[in-house]
Coordinates of C-alpha atoms and ligand atoms in Angstrom, one line a residue:
M241 CA 13.9 -83.9 -42.6
S242 CA 11.2 -82.3 -40.0
A243 CA 9.8 -79.6 -42.5
N244 CA 8.2 -76.5 -40.9
P245 CA 4.8 -77.0 -40.4
Q246 CA 3.7 -73.3 -41.7
G247 CA 5.7 -74.3 -45.1
P248 CA 8.3 -72.8 -46.0
L249 CA 9.3 -68.7 -44.8
F250 CA 10.9 -68.2 -48.3
T251 CA 11.1 -69.8 -51.8
K252 CA 14.9 -68.9 -52.7
V253 CA 17.2 -68.5 -49.9
V254 CA 20.8 -67.4 -51.0
I255 CA 24.1 -67.8 -48.6
I256 CA 27.0 -65.7 -49.3
G257 CA 30.0 -67.1 -47.4
V258 CA 29.2 -70.9 -46.7
G259 CA 31.4 -70.8 -43.5
L260 CA 30.8 -72.0 -40.1
I261 CA 27.9 -69.6 -39.8
G262 CA 26.5 -69.8 -43.3
S263 CA 26.8 -73.8 -43.1
S264 CA 25.3 -73.9 -39.9
L265 CA 22.4 -71.7 -41.2
A266 CA 22.0 -74.0 -44.6
I267 CA 22.0 -77.3 -42.5
N268 CA 18.8 -75.7 -40.6
I269 CA 17.4 -74.3 -43.2
R270 CA 17.1 -77.5 -45.2
K271 CA 16.2 -79.6 -41.5
H272 CA 13.7 -77.2 -41.0
G273 CA 12.1 -76.6 -44.6
L274 CA 12.5 -72.9 -44.2
A275 CA 13.1 -72.7 -47.5
T276 CA 12.1 -74.1 -51.2
E277 CA 15.7 -73.8 -52.6
I278 CA 19.2 -72.9 -51.0
V279 CA 21.8 -71.5 -53.2
G280 CA 25.4 -70.8 -52.1
V281 CA 27.8 -68.5 -53.0
S282 CA 31.5 -69.3 -52.3
R283 CA 34.7 -68.3 -53.8
S284 CA 36.8 -71.1 -53.7
A285 CA 36.2 -74.2 -56.1
D286 CA 37.4 -76.6 -53.1
N287 CA 34.8 -75.1 -50.6
R288 CA 32.0 -75.3 -53.5
A289 CA 32.7 -79.1 -53.9
E290 CA 32.3 -79.5 -50.4
I291 CA 29.2 -77.5 -50.2
L292 CA 27.7 -79.7 -52.7
Q293 CA 28.9 -82.5 -51.2
R294 CA 27.7 -82.0 -47.6
G295 CA 24.3 -81.1 -49.3
L296 CA 24.2 -77.5 -47.8
A297 CA 23.1 -75.8 -50.9
D298 CA 20.8 -77.1 -54.1
S299 CA 23.6 -75.5 -56.2
V300 CA 26.3 -73.2 -55.8
T301 CA 28.2 -70.7 -57.6
D302 CA 30.9 -68.0 -57.3
N303 CA 29.1 -65.2 -59.0
A304 CA 26.6 -63.6 -56.3
A305 CA 25.1 -61.4 -58.7
E306 CA 23.9 -64.2 -60.6
A307 CA 22.7 -66.2 -57.4
V308 CA 20.6 -63.6 -56.1
Q309 CA 18.4 -63.2 -59.3
G310 CA 15.0 -64.3 -58.2
A311 CA 15.7 -64.7 -54.4
D312 CA 13.2 -63.6 -51.8
C313 CA 16.0 -64.0 -48.9
V314 CA 19.7 -63.0 -49.3
L315 CA 22.4 -63.9 -46.2
L316 CA 25.3 -62.0 -46.0
C317 CA 27.7 -64.4 -44.1
T318 CA 31.2 -63.5 -45.1
A319 CA 33.5 -61.7 -43.1
V320 CA 32.2 -58.0 -42.6
G321 CA 35.0 -56.3 -44.8
A322 CA 33.5 -57.9 -47.8
Y323 CA 30.0 -56.7 -47.0
G324 CA 30.2 -53.4 -49.0
K325 CA 31.5 -54.9 -52.5
L326 CA 29.1 -57.4 -52.0
A327 CA 26.2 -55.2 -51.9
E328 CA 27.3 -53.0 -54.4
Q329 CA 27.6 -56.0 -56.9
I330 CA 24.2 -57.8 -56.0
A331 CA 21.8 -54.5 -55.9
P332 CA 21.2 -54.0 -59.3
H333 CA 19.9 -57.7 -59.3
L334 CA 17.6 -58.2 -56.4
S335 CA 14.0 -58.5 -57.0
P336 CA 11.4 -56.4 -55.2
G337 CA 10.3 -57.3 -51.9
C338 CA 14.0 -59.4 -51.2
V339 CA 14.9 -59.4 -47.6
I340 CA 18.5 -58.9 -47.1
S341 CA 20.0 -60.2 -43.7
D342 CA 23.4 -60.5 -42.5
V343 CA 25.4 -62.3 -39.1
G344 CA 28.3 -59.8 -38.9
S345 CA 29.7 -59.4 -35.4
T346 CA 29.8 -55.4 -36.0
K347 CA 26.5 -53.7 -36.8
G348 CA 27.1 -49.9 -37.3
S349 CA 29.9 -50.6 -39.9
V350 CA 27.7 -53.3 -41.8
I351 CA 24.6 -50.8 -41.9
A352 CA 27.1 -48.0 -43.2
D353 CA 28.8 -50.4 -45.9
V354 CA 25.4 -52.2 -47.0
A355 CA 22.3 -50.0 -47.0
P356 CA 23.5 -47.2 -49.0
H357 CA 23.8 -49.7 -52.3
L358 CA 20.2 -51.2 -51.3
P359 CA 17.4 -50.5 -53.7
D360 CA 14.1 -49.1 -52.0
H361 CA 12.4 -52.1 -53.0
V362 CA 14.1 -54.4 -51.0
H363 CA 14.2 -54.7 -47.0
F364 CA 17.6 -54.9 -44.9
V365 CA 17.1 -56.4 -41.6
P366 CA 20.9 -56.7 -39.9
A367 CA 21.3 -59.4 -37.3
H368 CA 24.3 -61.2 -35.1
P369 CA 23.9 -64.4 -33.8
I370 CA 26.0 -64.5 -30.4
A371 CA 27.1 -68.2 -31.2
G372 CA 30.3 -69.6 -32.7
T373 CA 33.5 -71.6 -32.5
E374 CA 36.9 -70.9 -33.3
Q375 CA 36.6 -73.3 -36.2
S376 CA 36.0 -71.7 -40.2
G377 CA 34.5 -73.0 -43.8
P378 CA 31.8 -75.3 -44.9
S379 CA 33.0 -78.0 -42.6
A380 CA 32.8 -76.4 -39.7
G381 CA 28.9 -75.9 -39.5
F382 CA 26.4 -77.8 -37.3
E383 CA 22.8 -78.2 -36.5
T384 CA 23.0 -76.9 -33.0
L385 CA 25.1 -73.8 -33.1
F386 CA 22.2 -71.5 -32.7
K387 CA 20.3 -73.8 -30.1
D388 CA 19.7 -71.6 -26.9
R389 CA 21.6 -68.8 -28.1
W390 CA 20.9 -64.9 -28.7
V391 CA 20.3 -63.3 -31.9
I392 CA 20.5 -59.7 -32.2
L393 CA 18.4 -58.0 -34.7
T394 CA 19.2 -54.0 -35.3
P395 CA 16.5 -53.4 -37.7
L396 CA 16.1 -49.8 -39.5
P397 CA 13.9 -47.6 -38.5
Q398 CA 12.0 -47.5 -41.9
T399 CA 12.1 -51.6 -42.4
P400 CA 8.3 -52.8 -42.3
R401 CA 7.5 -55.2 -39.7
E402 CA 7.0 -58.3 -41.9
P403 CA 10.6 -58.5 -43.0
V404 CA 11.7 -58.0 -39.4
E405 CA 9.5 -61.1 -38.7
K406 CA 10.3 -63.6 -41.2
I407 CA 14.5 -63.1 -40.1
E408 CA 13.2 -63.4 -36.6
A409 CA 10.8 -66.9 -37.4
L410 CA 14.2 -67.9 -39.4
W411 CA 16.2 -67.9 -36.0
R412 CA 13.7 -69.0 -34.1
A413 CA 13.2 -72.3 -36.3
C414 CA 17.1 -72.3 -35.5
G415 CA 16.8 -72.6 -31.6
A416 CA 17.5 -69.3 -31.0
M417 CA 16.3 -66.8 -29.0
I418 CA 15.8 -62.9 -30.3
D419 CA 16.9 -59.4 -28.9
K420 CA 16.6 -56.2 -30.5
M421 CA 18.7 -53.1 -30.3
D422 CA 20.2 -50.2 -32.1
A423 CA 23.3 -50.9 -33.9
L424 CA 25.5 -48.7 -31.9
H425 CA 24.6 -50.2 -28.5
H426 CA 25.1 -53.6 -30.1
D427 CA 28.5 -52.5 -31.1
R428 CA 29.1 -51.3 -27.5
V429 CA 27.8 -54.6 -25.9
L430 CA 29.6 -57.0 -28.1
A431 CA 33.0 -54.9 -27.8
M432 CA 32.9 -55.9 -24.1
T433 CA 31.3 -59.3 -24.4
S434 CA 33.4 -60.6 -27.2
H435 CA 36.1 -58.2 -29.1
L436 CA 37.9 -57.2 -26.2
P437 CA 37.9 -60.6 -24.9
H438 CA 39.5 -61.9 -28.3
L439 CA 41.7 -58.9 -28.3
I440 CA 43.3 -59.6 -24.5
A441 CA 43.6 -63.7 -26.2
Y442 CA 45.5 -62.4 -29.3
T443 CA 47.6 -60.4 -27.1
I444 CA 48.5 -63.1 -24.4
V445 CA 49.3 -65.5 -26.9
D446 CA 51.3 -63.2 -29.0
T447 CA 53.1 -62.3 -25.9
A448 CA 54.0 -66.2 -25.3
T449 CA 55.4 -66.6 -29.2
Q450 CA 58.1 -63.9 -28.5
L451 CA 59.3 -65.7 -25.4
E452 CA 62.6 -67.3 -25.6
D453 CA 62.4 -71.0 -26.9
D454 CA 62.7 -72.9 -23.9
L455 CA 60.1 -70.9 -22.0
K456 CA 57.8 -71.1 -25.0
S457 CA 58.1 -74.9 -25.0
E458 CA 57.2 -75.2 -21.2
V459 CA 54.4 -72.6 -21.7
I460 CA 52.7 -75.2 -24.3
K461 CA 53.4 -78.0 -22.4
F462 CA 51.8 -76.9 -19.2
S463 CA 49.1 -74.7 -21.0
A464 CA 46.0 -76.4 -19.3
S465 CA 46.8 -74.1 -16.5
G466 CA 44.8 -71.1 -18.2
F467 CA 46.8 -70.5 -21.4
R468 CA 44.9 -73.1 -23.3
D469 CA 41.6 -71.7 -23.3
F470 CA 43.4 -67.9 -24.5
T471 CA 44.9 -70.3 -27.5
R472 CA 41.7 -71.3 -28.4
I473 CA 40.1 -68.1 -29.0
A474 CA 43.3 -66.9 -30.4
G475 CA 43.0 -69.7 -33.1
S476 CA 39.7 -68.0 -34.4
D477 CA 40.0 -67.0 -38.1
P478 CA 42.1 -64.1 -38.7
T479 CA 40.4 -62.6 -41.6
M480 CA 37.2 -62.2 -39.6
W481 CA 38.9 -61.0 -36.4
R482 CA 40.9 -58.4 -38.7
D483 CA 37.5 -57.3 -39.9
V484 CA 35.8 -56.8 -36.9
F485 CA 38.5 -54.7 -35.1
L486 CA 38.9 -52.4 -38.1
S487 CA 34.7 -52.2 -38.2
N488 CA 34.2 -51.4 -34.5
R489 CA 37.7 -49.4 -34.0
D490 CA 36.2 -46.7 -32.1
V491 CA 34.1 -48.4 -29.5
V492 CA 37.1 -51.1 -28.8
L493 CA 39.7 -48.3 -28.6
D494 CA 37.5 -46.7 -26.2
L495 CA 36.8 -49.8 -24.0
L496 CA 40.7 -50.7 -24.5
Q497 CA 41.6 -47.3 -22.7
R498 CA 39.4 -48.3 -19.9
F499 CA 40.6 -51.8 -19.5
Q500 CA 44.1 -50.0 -19.3
E501 CA 43.2 -48.3 -16.8
D502 CA 42.2 -50.9 -14.7
L503 CA 44.8 -53.0 -15.6
V504 CA 47.2 -50.6 -14.2
N505 CA 45.1 -50.5 -11.0
M506 CA 45.5 -54.2 -10.6
Q507 CA 49.3 -54.0 -11.3
R508 CA 49.4 -51.2 -8.6
A509 CA 47.7 -53.4 -6.0
I510 CA 49.8 -56.5 -6.6
R511 CA 53.4 -54.1 -6.4
K512 CA 51.8 -52.7 -3.2
G513 CA 50.8 -55.8 -1.8
D514 CA 47.2 -54.6 -1.4
G515 CA 45.6 -58.0 -1.1
A516 CA 42.1 -56.6 0.0
F517 CA 42.0 -54.7 -3.4
L518 CA 42.3 -58.1 -5.1
F519 CA 40.1 -60.0 -3.0
E520 CA 37.4 -57.5 -3.4
R521 CA 38.1 -57.3 -7.6
F522 CA 38.1 -61.3 -7.6
T523 CA 34.7 -61.6 -5.4
E524 CA 32.9 -59.2 -7.8
T525 CA 34.2 -61.2 -11.0
R526 CA 33.2 -64.3 -9.5
D527 CA 29.9 -63.0 -9.0
I528 CA 29.3 -62.0 -12.7
R529 CA 30.5 -65.3 -13.7
Q530 CA 27.7 -66.8 -11.5
S531 CA 25.2 -64.7 -13.2
I532 CA 26.2 -65.9 -16.6
V533 CA 26.0 -69.6 -15.3
D534 CA 22.5 -68.4 -13.7
A535 CA 21.5 -67.2 -17.4
R536 CA 22.5 -70.5 -18.6
Q537 CA 24.8 -69.0 -21.2
A538 CA 27.9 -70.3 -19.5
G539 CA 30.4 -73.2 -20.4
Q540 CA 33.1 -75.1 -19.2
F541 CA 35.8 -73.2 -19.7
I542 CA 37.0 -69.2 -18.7
P543 CA 36.7 -66.9 -20.0
T544 CA 34.7 -67.8 -23.4
E545 CA 30.9 -68.1 -22.9
G546 CA 28.5 -70.2 -24.5
N547 CA 28.9 -73.7 -25.7
T548 CA 32.2 -75.4 -24.5
D549 CA 33.9 -74.9 -27.4
D550 CA 32.3 -71.5 -28.2
A551 CA 34.6 -68.8 -29.5
S552 CA 31.9 -66.7 -30.5
G553 CA 32.4 -63.5 -32.4
Ligands
NAP826 P1 34.0 -68.6 -42.2 O1 33.8 -69.9 -41.5 O2 35.3 -68.1 -42.3 O3 33.2 -68.3 -43.3 C1 33.1 -67.5 -44.1 C2 33.1 -67.8 -45.8 O4 33.0 -66.6 -46.6 C3 34.4 -68.4 -46.0 O5 33.9 -69.9 -46.0 C4 34.5 -67.9 -47.5 O6 34.4 -68.7 -48.3 C5 33.2 -67.0 -47.8 N1 34.1 -65.5 -48.1 C6 34.7 -65.2 -47.9 N2 34.9 -63.7 -48.8 C7 33.9 -63.8 -49.8 C8 33.2 -63.4 -50.7 N3 34.1 -62.1 -50.8 N4 32.3 -63.6 -51.3 C9 31.7 -64.7 -51.5 N5 32.2 -65.6 -50.2 C10 33.2 -65.4 -49.2 O7 33.3 -67.5 -40.9 P2 32.4 -67.5 -40.0 O8 32.5 -67.6 -38.9 O9 31.3 -68.5 -40.5 O10 31.9 -65.9 -39.8 C11 31.0 -65.5 -41.1 C12 30.7 -64.1 -40.4 O11 29.9 -64.5 -39.2 C13 31.6 -63.0 -40.1 O12 30.9 -61.7 -40.7 C14 31.6 -62.8 -38.5 O13 31.7 -61.3 -38.1 C15 30.0 -63.6 -38.3 N6 30.1 -64.3 -37.1 C16 30.8 -65.0 -37.0 C17 30.8 -65.9 -35.4 C18 32.1 -66.6 -35.1 O14 32.4 -67.3 -34.0 N7 32.8 -67.3 -36.2 C19 29.7 -65.7 -34.7 C20 29.0 -64.7 -34.9 C21 28.8 -64.0 -36.3 P3 35.3 -68.6 -49.8 O15 36.6 -68.5 -49.6 O16 34.9 -70.3 -50.4 O17 34.7 -67.6 -50.7

């Protein structure tokens, strides 16, 4: 264990939802000595046993309200659709000065769902790590998930500096880089970089599932020609992604409209044999790819960004 030279950032950290993101956080909190005690919250008995067996938490419970008592940091790490109810359940049990943060892929909806429940004596620092894979559950986490990845914080105007700095320090200790922006801006950027690509992947794979059987089996056999990367993204957790689309509905629908118009332009160019149009578009997209490579945020496979196995939400 490499302890934090400044001593632990927190005394008791509660991770509600010890899945891919929650367990990766737990591994880092433990490894870097960021908390004296880690408590996990999980509904499933199997997951609770696995969390303890993997040493992800010192104790684990299915009772979030009980778990947060005496905690100075609570991290919401379930799918975003569960946040509102969880906030309502834990709010009366939060200690003064407790820092509440989250990892949700949408930020406007998270603030709307969580903030109204929280008492004035706690500090809410919404956060979103731009790192992930298509795996889920407590066995999916690993130490380097956040290394050299961005974490976007969307602090509320009334949140004091100190809790924001503590959450920044937590993520930096995990190897991440920090950016800050307002929640709506976050939701617009992520709708383009993550939500729309996932929707396209889900749709393409869904289209393939509707094909007649012989064609479908050939699609699977020859999937390495591009389809495979879409299937990896479309293999992401259905609960998480259902919640993302329902939580960022307006922004995604607006972007989808623009995407459909651009798709029609491509369709028209193909029909008219307009090679110049296609060549120009594909050259521009290649330049975007190069700038992602230059920013060291590219993986081996197209169209995801990040690690080679990244399907980040
Ligand atoms: P995950 O692996 O499915 O983990 C979520 C965990 O939450 C599950 O293991 C589940 O365990 C627990 N859970 C669900 N509902 C709960 C509830 N009501 N109370 C307590 N625990 C509950 O999901 P993940 O990929 O870590 O994603 C978690 C969050 O991170 C989501 O909000 C997502 O938007 C965000 N995020 C994901 C990615 C990504 O690429 N995966 C990237 C960035 C951010 P039990 O069934 O045992 O309770």
